[in-house]
Amino acid sequence: MQSDTSWDSGEEPPSCRSSDSLKQFRSAGRGFWSQVSLSDWNDWHWQLTHRITTLEQLERLMPTLTPEEHAGTQLANHKLALAITPYFFNLIDPADENCPIRRQVIPRLEETHTAPWEMADPCGEDAHSPVPGLVHRYPDRVLFLVTDRCAAYCRYCTRSRLVSNASGYDFHPRFDDQIAYIQNNKSIRDVLLSGGDPLLLSDEKLEHLLSRLRAIPHVEFLRIGTRIPVFLPQRITPELCAMLKRYHPLFLSIHSNHPRELTTEARDALGRLADAGVPLGNQSVLLRHVNDDAAVMKAHLQKLLLCRVKPYYIYQCDLIAGSAHLRASVRKGIEIMESLRGHTTGYAVPTYVIDAPGGGGKVPVSPEYVLSRNADRVIIRNYEGKIFEYPEAADGTPLFRAPKEIEEPALA
Ligand code: SF4
């Protein structure tokens, strides 16, 4: 296990650490809020009440705000609100304009630049919504949106049309109608609660929903998508974990993008969930100058395993309006996947996917490992570029004679 250190000690700034150093667990500390009592600091309601939500607060805490960030923050409340918990704010390196934490949560003027191929609803969710707050795109599972609020707002959010309600979407889930739809559709065996962030609901409200869903005989599997362990680990209380434990099988997908987000506080929160028997997966979004670097991504994925979280997906950033400055290329994504498979523990290797623009669902994208297939063999390459053959008839039946001498295909 890595050692725990703190960022309060005037050590090496977070932005220039080696990947080994990135895997160390550090506390976010109280930083700017050192005068606040520990009990307040560790209270998730205190954290929510004291979020940074205005340009004035941001300028006071971060005098190094760039003109682009200043202008972006002025406009943010017309598109996607600004909100950052004090805990998460402490992870920002104010001296680094390109700080990977800063890029994710501080608005920039570029958010107002929209290309013709960018969309407000890039996954086509509204077109697959039979009742408000429910998305039914795949036959056996539904997305159940419970709220439009998050602890902090990610500048590349694929649901920025509705989260924070800055652009007037006026999201009003209708829990009774959502549950009735699931009850009446026996093909639905998997319900993913998302939003916004479901863990912002009180324990009582969340339990009310989980118990009603658990009471539907054909619902086998419940999932919660949340960024709370990263933005607000104080919310993962023993009481919440004890409540979640009553609704197994219940999985949790967290959303972490960079190893610095995995602090001692986040690790301990994830440990409490794991101890409650909640299987944990992570979804990262591939982001320009955040995690589009093979060493940073590998450190992040390995660190997730140290937190008992299985890396599940890396998403190509959706074509959300105003996100071009944050989108890394698909080429870069494939290059990163190439640097992972075979080079680290298989458990650390997620699936890289593009959510097909307009609502086509997740399409896995990976480096090419099958080089050719013919009548009696499949030609494959391994992570070192070495070529191998696997004897197999074209129709998949077993082969009883030795395949012909192999000619290696000409490879670029
Ligand atoms: S936590 Fe999730 S839903 Fe909320 S702003 Fe970030 S990406 Fe969007």
Coordinates of C-alpha atoms and ligand atoms in Angstrom, one line a residue:
M1 CA 0.0 0.0 0.0
Q2 CA 1.2 3.5 -0.8
S3 CA 2.1 5.9 1.9
D4 CA -0.3 8.7 2.9
T5 CA 0.9 12.3 2.8
S6 CA -0.8 15.7 2.8
W7 CA -0.8 18.5 0.3
D8 CA -0.6 21.1 3.1
S9 CA 3.1 20.7 3.7
G10 CA 4.6 22.9 1.0
E11 CA 6.0 19.9 -0.9
E12 CA 6.3 19.3 -4.6
P13 CA 3.3 20.9 -6.4
P14 CA 0.8 18.3 -7.6
S15 CA 1.2 19.1 -11.3
C16 CA 4.8 18.0 -11.6
R17 CA 4.7 14.7 -10.0
S18 CA 6.0 11.4 -11.5
S19 CA 3.4 8.7 -12.1
D20 CA 4.7 6.8 -9.0
S21 CA 4.1 9.9 -7.0
L22 CA 0.6 10.2 -8.5
K23 CA -0.2 6.8 -7.0
Q24 CA 0.5 8.0 -3.5
F25 CA -2.6 8.7 -1.4
R26 CA -2.8 12.2 0.0
S27 CA -5.4 14.0 2.0
A28 CA -7.1 17.1 0.5
G29 CA -6.8 18.7 3.9
R30 CA -8.8 21.7 5.0
G31 CA -6.6 24.1 3.0
F32 CA -8.3 27.4 2.6
W33 CA -10.8 26.4 5.3
S34 CA -8.3 25.6 8.1
Q35 CA -10.3 27.6 10.6
V36 CA -13.4 25.4 10.1
S37 CA -13.9 22.7 12.7
L38 CA -13.2 19.1 11.7
S39 CA -16.7 18.1 12.5
D40 CA -18.1 20.7 10.1
W41 CA -15.5 19.9 7.5
N42 CA -16.5 16.2 7.6
D43 CA -20.2 17.0 7.5
W44 CA -21.4 16.6 3.9
H45 CA -24.2 19.1 4.5
W46 CA -21.6 21.7 5.5
Q47 CA -19.6 20.9 2.3
L48 CA -22.7 21.4 0.2
T49 CA -23.7 24.6 1.9
H50 CA -20.2 26.1 1.4
R51 CA -19.7 25.3 -2.2
I52 CA -18.0 27.8 -4.5
T53 CA -20.7 29.0 -6.8
T54 CA -19.9 32.6 -7.7
L55 CA -17.2 34.4 -9.6
E56 CA -16.6 36.6 -6.5
Q57 CA -15.8 33.5 -4.3
L58 CA -13.6 32.0 -7.0
E59 CA -11.6 35.2 -7.5
R60 CA -11.1 35.5 -3.8
L61 CA -9.8 31.9 -3.5
M62 CA -7.9 31.8 -6.7
P63 CA -6.4 35.2 -7.8
T64 CA -4.7 33.3 -10.6
L65 CA -7.9 33.0 -12.5
T66 CA -7.2 33.4 -16.3
P67 CA -9.2 35.8 -18.5
E68 CA -10.7 32.7 -20.2
E69 CA -11.8 31.3 -16.8
H70 CA -13.0 34.7 -15.7
A71 CA -15.2 35.2 -18.8
G72 CA -16.4 31.5 -18.7
T73 CA -17.5 31.8 -15.1
Q74 CA -19.4 35.0 -15.8
L75 CA -21.4 33.1 -18.4
A76 CA -21.6 29.7 -16.6
N77 CA -25.0 30.2 -14.9
H78 CA -26.7 30.5 -18.4
K79 CA -25.4 27.0 -19.5
L80 CA -24.1 24.8 -16.6
A81 CA -23.8 26.3 -13.1
L82 CA -20.5 26.6 -11.3
A83 CA -20.3 24.6 -8.1
I84 CA -17.3 23.1 -6.4
T85 CA -17.2 21.6 -2.9
P86 CA -14.5 23.1 -0.6
Y87 CA -13.0 19.6 -0.3
F88 CA -12.6 19.2 -4.1
F89 CA -11.4 22.8 -4.5
N90 CA -8.4 22.0 -2.3
L91 CA -7.2 19.5 -5.0
I92 CA -6.7 22.4 -7.5
D93 CA -3.2 23.6 -8.0
P94 CA -3.8 27.4 -8.3
A95 CA -0.3 27.9 -9.7
D96 CA -1.0 25.6 -12.7
E97 CA -3.3 27.0 -15.5
N98 CA -3.5 23.5 -16.9
C99 CA -4.1 21.7 -13.6
P100 CA -6.2 18.6 -14.5
I101 CA -8.6 19.1 -11.6
R102 CA -9.1 22.8 -12.4
R103 CA -9.9 22.0 -16.1
Q104 CA -12.7 19.7 -15.0
V105 CA -14.7 22.1 -12.8
I106 CA -13.8 25.7 -13.6
P107 CA -15.7 27.2 -16.5
R108 CA -13.9 28.6 -19.5
L109 CA -14.9 30.9 -22.3
E110 CA -14.4 28.1 -24.8
E111 CA -17.7 26.5 -23.5
T112 CA -19.5 29.2 -25.6
H113 CA -17.9 27.9 -28.8
T114 CA -20.2 25.4 -30.5
A115 CA -19.4 23.4 -33.6
P116 CA -22.2 22.2 -36.0
W117 CA -21.6 18.6 -35.0
E118 CA -21.9 19.3 -31.3
M119 CA -25.3 18.6 -29.5
A120 CA -27.2 19.4 -26.4
D121 CA -28.3 15.8 -26.0
P122 CA -25.4 13.8 -27.7
C123 CA -26.7 10.4 -26.5
G124 CA -30.2 11.0 -27.8
E125 CA -31.7 10.3 -24.3
D126 CA -34.7 12.6 -24.7
A127 CA -35.8 10.7 -27.8
H128 CA -35.7 7.4 -25.8
S129 CA -37.7 8.7 -22.9
P130 CA -41.1 7.1 -22.5
V131 CA -41.9 9.0 -19.3
P132 CA -40.1 12.0 -17.8
G133 CA -36.8 11.0 -16.1
L134 CA -36.6 7.5 -17.6
V135 CA -34.5 6.5 -20.6
H136 CA -35.2 3.1 -22.2
R137 CA -32.7 2.6 -25.0
Y138 CA -31.5 -1.0 -24.5
P139 CA -34.2 -3.8 -24.2
D140 CA -33.4 -5.1 -20.7
R141 CA -32.3 -2.0 -18.8
V142 CA -33.3 1.5 -18.1
L143 CA -31.7 4.7 -16.9
F144 CA -33.7 6.2 -14.0
L145 CA -32.9 9.9 -13.5
V146 CA -33.6 11.0 -10.0
T147 CA -32.4 14.5 -9.7
D148 CA -30.7 17.3 -11.7
R149 CA -28.3 18.3 -8.9
C150 CA -24.7 17.3 -8.4
A151 CA -22.2 18.1 -5.7
A152 CA -20.0 19.8 -8.3
Y153 CA -20.5 20.3 -12.0
C154 CA -18.2 18.8 -14.6
R155 CA -17.7 21.2 -17.5
Y156 CA -18.0 18.3 -20.1
C157 CA -21.2 16.8 -18.6
T158 CA -23.1 14.9 -21.2
R159 CA -26.4 15.9 -19.4
S160 CA -25.5 19.5 -19.1
R161 CA -28.7 20.3 -20.8
L162 CA -30.5 19.4 -17.6
V163 CA -28.1 19.2 -14.7
S164 CA -28.0 22.3 -12.5
N165 CA -31.0 23.7 -14.5
A166 CA -28.9 26.7 -15.7
S167 CA -30.3 26.5 -19.2
G168 CA -34.0 26.2 -18.1
Y169 CA -34.6 22.5 -18.9
D170 CA -36.8 22.3 -15.8
F171 CA -36.3 18.6 -15.0
H172 CA -39.0 17.1 -12.9
P173 CA -38.8 13.3 -12.5
R174 CA -42.1 11.6 -11.8
F175 CA -41.1 8.7 -9.6
D176 CA -44.5 7.1 -9.6
D177 CA -44.7 7.1 -13.4
Q178 CA -41.1 5.9 -13.7
I179 CA -41.7 3.0 -11.4
A180 CA -45.0 2.1 -13.0
Y181 CA -43.3 2.0 -16.4
I182 CA -40.7 -0.5 -15.0
Q183 CA -43.4 -2.5 -13.3
N184 CA -45.3 -2.8 -16.6
N185 CA -42.3 -3.8 -18.7
K186 CA -41.2 -7.3 -17.7
S187 CA -38.2 -7.2 -20.0
I188 CA -36.5 -4.7 -17.7
R189 CA -34.1 -6.5 -15.4
D190 CA -31.5 -3.8 -14.7
V191 CA -32.2 -0.3 -13.4
L192 CA -29.4 2.3 -13.3
L193 CA -30.2 5.3 -11.0
S194 CA -28.4 8.4 -12.1
G195 CA -29.0 12.1 -12.7
G196 CA -27.6 14.4 -11.5
D197 CA -26.2 12.5 -8.5
P198 CA -28.6 10.0 -6.7
L199 CA -26.4 10.1 -3.6
L200 CA -27.4 13.7 -3.0
L201 CA -30.8 12.4 -2.0
S202 CA -31.3 11.8 1.7
D203 CA -30.9 8.2 3.0
E204 CA -34.7 8.1 3.5
K205 CA -35.6 9.2 0.0
L206 CA -33.0 7.0 -1.6
E207 CA -34.2 4.0 0.4
H208 CA -37.7 4.7 -0.5
L209 CA -36.8 4.4 -4.2
L210 CA -34.5 1.4 -3.8
S211 CA -37.2 -0.5 -1.8
R212 CA -39.9 0.2 -4.4
L213 CA -37.6 -1.0 -7.2
R214 CA -36.4 -4.0 -5.2
A215 CA -40.1 -5.0 -4.8
I216 CA -40.5 -5.5 -8.5
P217 CA -40.0 -9.2 -9.2
H218 CA -38.4 -8.9 -12.6
V219 CA -35.8 -6.2 -11.5
E220 CA -32.8 -8.3 -10.9
F221 CA -30.1 -5.8 -10.6
L222 CA -29.8 -2.2 -9.3
R223 CA -27.0 0.2 -10.1
I224 CA -26.2 3.7 -9.0
G225 CA -24.0 6.1 -11.0
T226 CA -22.4 8.7 -8.8
R227 CA -19.4 11.1 -8.6
I228 CA -20.0 11.6 -4.8
P229 CA -17.0 9.6 -3.6
V230 CA -14.8 11.9 -5.6
F231 CA -16.6 15.3 -5.1
L232 CA -18.0 14.7 -1.6
P233 CA -16.6 11.6 0.1
Q234 CA -18.0 12.8 3.4
R235 CA -21.4 11.7 2.1
I236 CA -20.4 8.1 2.3
T237 CA -21.5 7.7 5.9
P238 CA -21.7 4.3 7.7
E239 CA -25.5 4.9 7.8
L240 CA -25.7 5.2 4.0
C241 CA -23.6 2.1 3.6
A242 CA -25.7 0.1 6.0
M243 CA -28.8 1.2 4.1
L244 CA -27.4 0.3 0.7
K245 CA -26.4 -3.1 2.0
R246 CA -30.1 -4.0 2.3
Y247 CA -30.7 -3.8 -1.5
H248 CA -28.2 -6.2 -3.0
P249 CA -27.3 -7.0 -5.7
L250 CA -26.5 -3.3 -5.9
F251 CA -23.5 -2.1 -7.9
L252 CA -22.1 1.4 -7.8
S253 CA -20.3 3.1 -10.8
I254 CA -18.2 6.0 -9.7
H255 CA -16.7 8.6 -12.0
S256 CA -13.0 9.5 -11.4
N257 CA -10.7 10.8 -14.1
H258 CA -7.3 11.5 -12.6
P259 CA -5.2 9.9 -9.9
R260 CA -5.2 13.0 -7.7
E261 CA -8.9 12.6 -7.3
L262 CA -8.2 9.4 -5.3
T263 CA -7.3 11.0 -2.0
T264 CA -7.2 9.2 1.4
E265 CA -10.7 10.6 2.0
A266 CA -12.0 9.1 -1.3
R267 CA -10.1 5.8 -0.7
D268 CA -11.7 5.5 2.8
A269 CA -15.2 6.3 1.5
L270 CA -14.8 3.6 -1.2
G271 CA -13.5 1.2 1.4
R272 CA -16.7 1.7 3.4
L273 CA -18.8 0.9 0.3
A274 CA -16.7 -2.1 -0.5
D275 CA -17.0 -3.3 3.1
A276 CA -20.8 -3.1 2.7
G277 CA -20.5 -5.6 -0.2
V278 CA -21.1 -3.0 -2.9
P279 CA -19.2 -4.0 -6.1
L280 CA -17.5 -0.8 -7.4
G281 CA -16.7 0.1 -11.0
N282 CA -15.2 3.3 -12.4
Q283 CA -16.1 5.3 -15.5
S284 CA -13.6 7.8 -16.7
V285 CA -14.0 10.3 -19.5
L286 CA -11.0 10.8 -21.7
L287 CA -10.2 14.5 -21.4
R288 CA -7.6 16.6 -23.1
H289 CA -4.8 17.7 -20.7
V290 CA -6.5 15.8 -17.9
N291 CA -5.9 12.1 -18.5
D292 CA -4.9 11.8 -22.2
D293 CA -1.5 10.6 -21.2
A294 CA -0.6 6.9 -21.0
A295 CA 1.4 7.2 -17.7
V296 CA -1.3 9.3 -16.0
M297 CA -4.0 6.9 -17.1
K298 CA -2.1 3.8 -16.0
A299 CA -1.4 5.4 -12.6
H300 CA -5.1 6.2 -12.2
L301 CA -6.3 2.8 -13.2
Q302 CA -3.8 1.0 -10.9
K303 CA -4.8 3.4 -8.1
L304 CA -8.4 2.6 -8.5
L305 CA -7.6 -1.1 -7.9
L306 CA -5.9 0.0 -4.6
C307 CA -9.3 1.6 -3.8
R308 CA -11.0 -1.7 -4.5
V309 CA -12.6 -0.3 -7.7
K310 CA -12.6 -2.1 -11.0
P311 CA -12.0 0.3 -14.0
Y312 CA -15.1 -0.3 -16.1
Y313 CA -15.2 2.2 -19.0
I314 CA -13.1 4.9 -20.5
Y315 CA -15.5 7.1 -22.4
Q316 CA -14.6 9.1 -25.5
C317 CA -15.9 12.5 -24.5
D318 CA -19.4 13.0 -26.0
L319 CA -20.0 15.7 -28.6
I320 CA -21.5 18.0 -26.0
A321 CA -21.9 21.6 -27.1
G322 CA -18.9 23.7 -26.0
S323 CA -16.6 20.8 -25.1
A324 CA -14.0 20.8 -27.9
H325 CA -11.3 22.2 -25.7
L326 CA -11.7 19.2 -23.3
R327 CA -12.1 16.4 -25.9
A328 CA -9.1 14.2 -26.5
S329 CA -8.8 12.4 -29.9
V330 CA -10.0 8.8 -30.5
R331 CA -6.4 8.2 -31.8
K332 CA -5.1 9.1 -28.4
G333 CA -7.6 6.9 -26.8
I334 CA -6.5 3.9 -28.9
E335 CA -2.9 4.7 -28.2
I336 CA -3.6 4.7 -24.4
M337 CA -5.5 1.3 -24.6
E338 CA -2.5 -0.1 -26.5
S339 CA -0.2 1.0 -23.6
L340 CA -2.4 -0.8 -21.1
R341 CA -3.3 -4.3 -22.4
G342 CA -0.5 -6.7 -21.5
H343 CA 1.4 -3.9 -19.8
T344 CA -0.6 -4.0 -16.6
T345 CA -3.0 -6.2 -14.6
G346 CA -6.0 -7.2 -16.7
Y347 CA -8.3 -6.0 -14.0
A348 CA -6.9 -2.5 -14.5
V349 CA -7.8 -2.4 -18.1
P350 CA -11.3 -0.9 -18.8
T351 CA -13.2 -1.0 -22.1
Y352 CA -12.8 2.1 -24.2
V353 CA -16.1 3.2 -25.8
I354 CA -17.6 5.8 -27.9
D355 CA -21.3 6.5 -27.2
A356 CA -22.4 6.7 -30.8
P357 CA -23.5 10.3 -31.5
G358 CA -27.3 10.7 -31.6
G359 CA -28.2 7.6 -29.6
G360 CA -26.5 4.6 -31.1
G361 CA -25.3 3.2 -27.8
K362 CA -21.8 2.3 -26.7
V363 CA -19.4 1.1 -29.3
P364 CA -16.2 -0.5 -28.0
V365 CA -13.1 0.8 -29.6
S366 CA -9.7 -1.0 -29.3
P367 CA -6.4 -1.5 -31.0
E368 CA -6.5 -4.2 -33.7
Y369 CA -5.2 -7.5 -32.3
V370 CA -6.8 -9.8 -35.0
L371 CA -4.7 -9.3 -38.1
S372 CA -6.5 -11.6 -40.4
R373 CA -8.8 -14.6 -40.6
N374 CA -8.8 -17.3 -43.3
A375 CA -10.0 -20.8 -44.0
D376 CA -7.9 -22.5 -41.4
R377 CA -6.5 -19.9 -39.0
V378 CA -6.8 -16.6 -37.2
I379 CA -3.7 -14.5 -37.1
I380 CA -3.2 -12.4 -34.0
R381 CA -0.6 -10.2 -32.5
N382 CA 0.2 -9.7 -28.8
Y383 CA 1.0 -6.6 -26.8
E384 CA 4.7 -6.9 -27.9
G385 CA 3.8 -7.0 -31.6
K386 CA 4.7 -10.7 -31.9
I387 CA 2.5 -12.6 -34.3
F388 CA 0.7 -15.9 -33.5
E389 CA -1.7 -18.2 -35.2
Y390 CA -4.8 -19.9 -33.8
P391 CA -5.9 -22.9 -36.0
E392 CA -9.6 -22.7 -36.7
A393 CA -11.9 -23.5 -39.6
A394 CA -13.8 -20.6 -41.2
D395 CA -17.1 -22.0 -39.8
G396 CA -15.6 -22.5 -36.3
T397 CA -15.6 -26.4 -36.4
P398 CA -12.5 -28.1 -34.8
L399 CA -9.6 -28.7 -37.2
F400 CA -8.1 -32.2 -37.3
R401 CA -5.3 -31.7 -39.8
A402 CA -2.3 -29.4 -39.4
P403 CA -2.8 -26.0 -41.0
K404 CA -0.6 -25.1 -44.0
E405 CA 2.6 -23.3 -43.5
I406 CA 1.8 -19.8 -42.4
E407 CA 2.9 -16.8 -44.4
E408 CA 3.1 -13.9 -42.1
P409 CA 1.1 -11.1 -43.4
A410 CA 2.9 -7.9 -44.4
L411 CA 2.4 -5.5 -41.6
A412 CA 2.8 -1.8 -41.4
Ligands
SF4_1 S1 -21.3 14.4 -11.7 FE1 -22.0 13.4 -13.6 S2 -24.0 14.3 -13.9 FE2 -23.0 15.6 -12.5 S3 -22.0 17.2 -13.8 FE3 -20.5 15.6 -13.5 S4 -20.8 14.2 -15.2 FE4 -22.6 15.5 -15.1

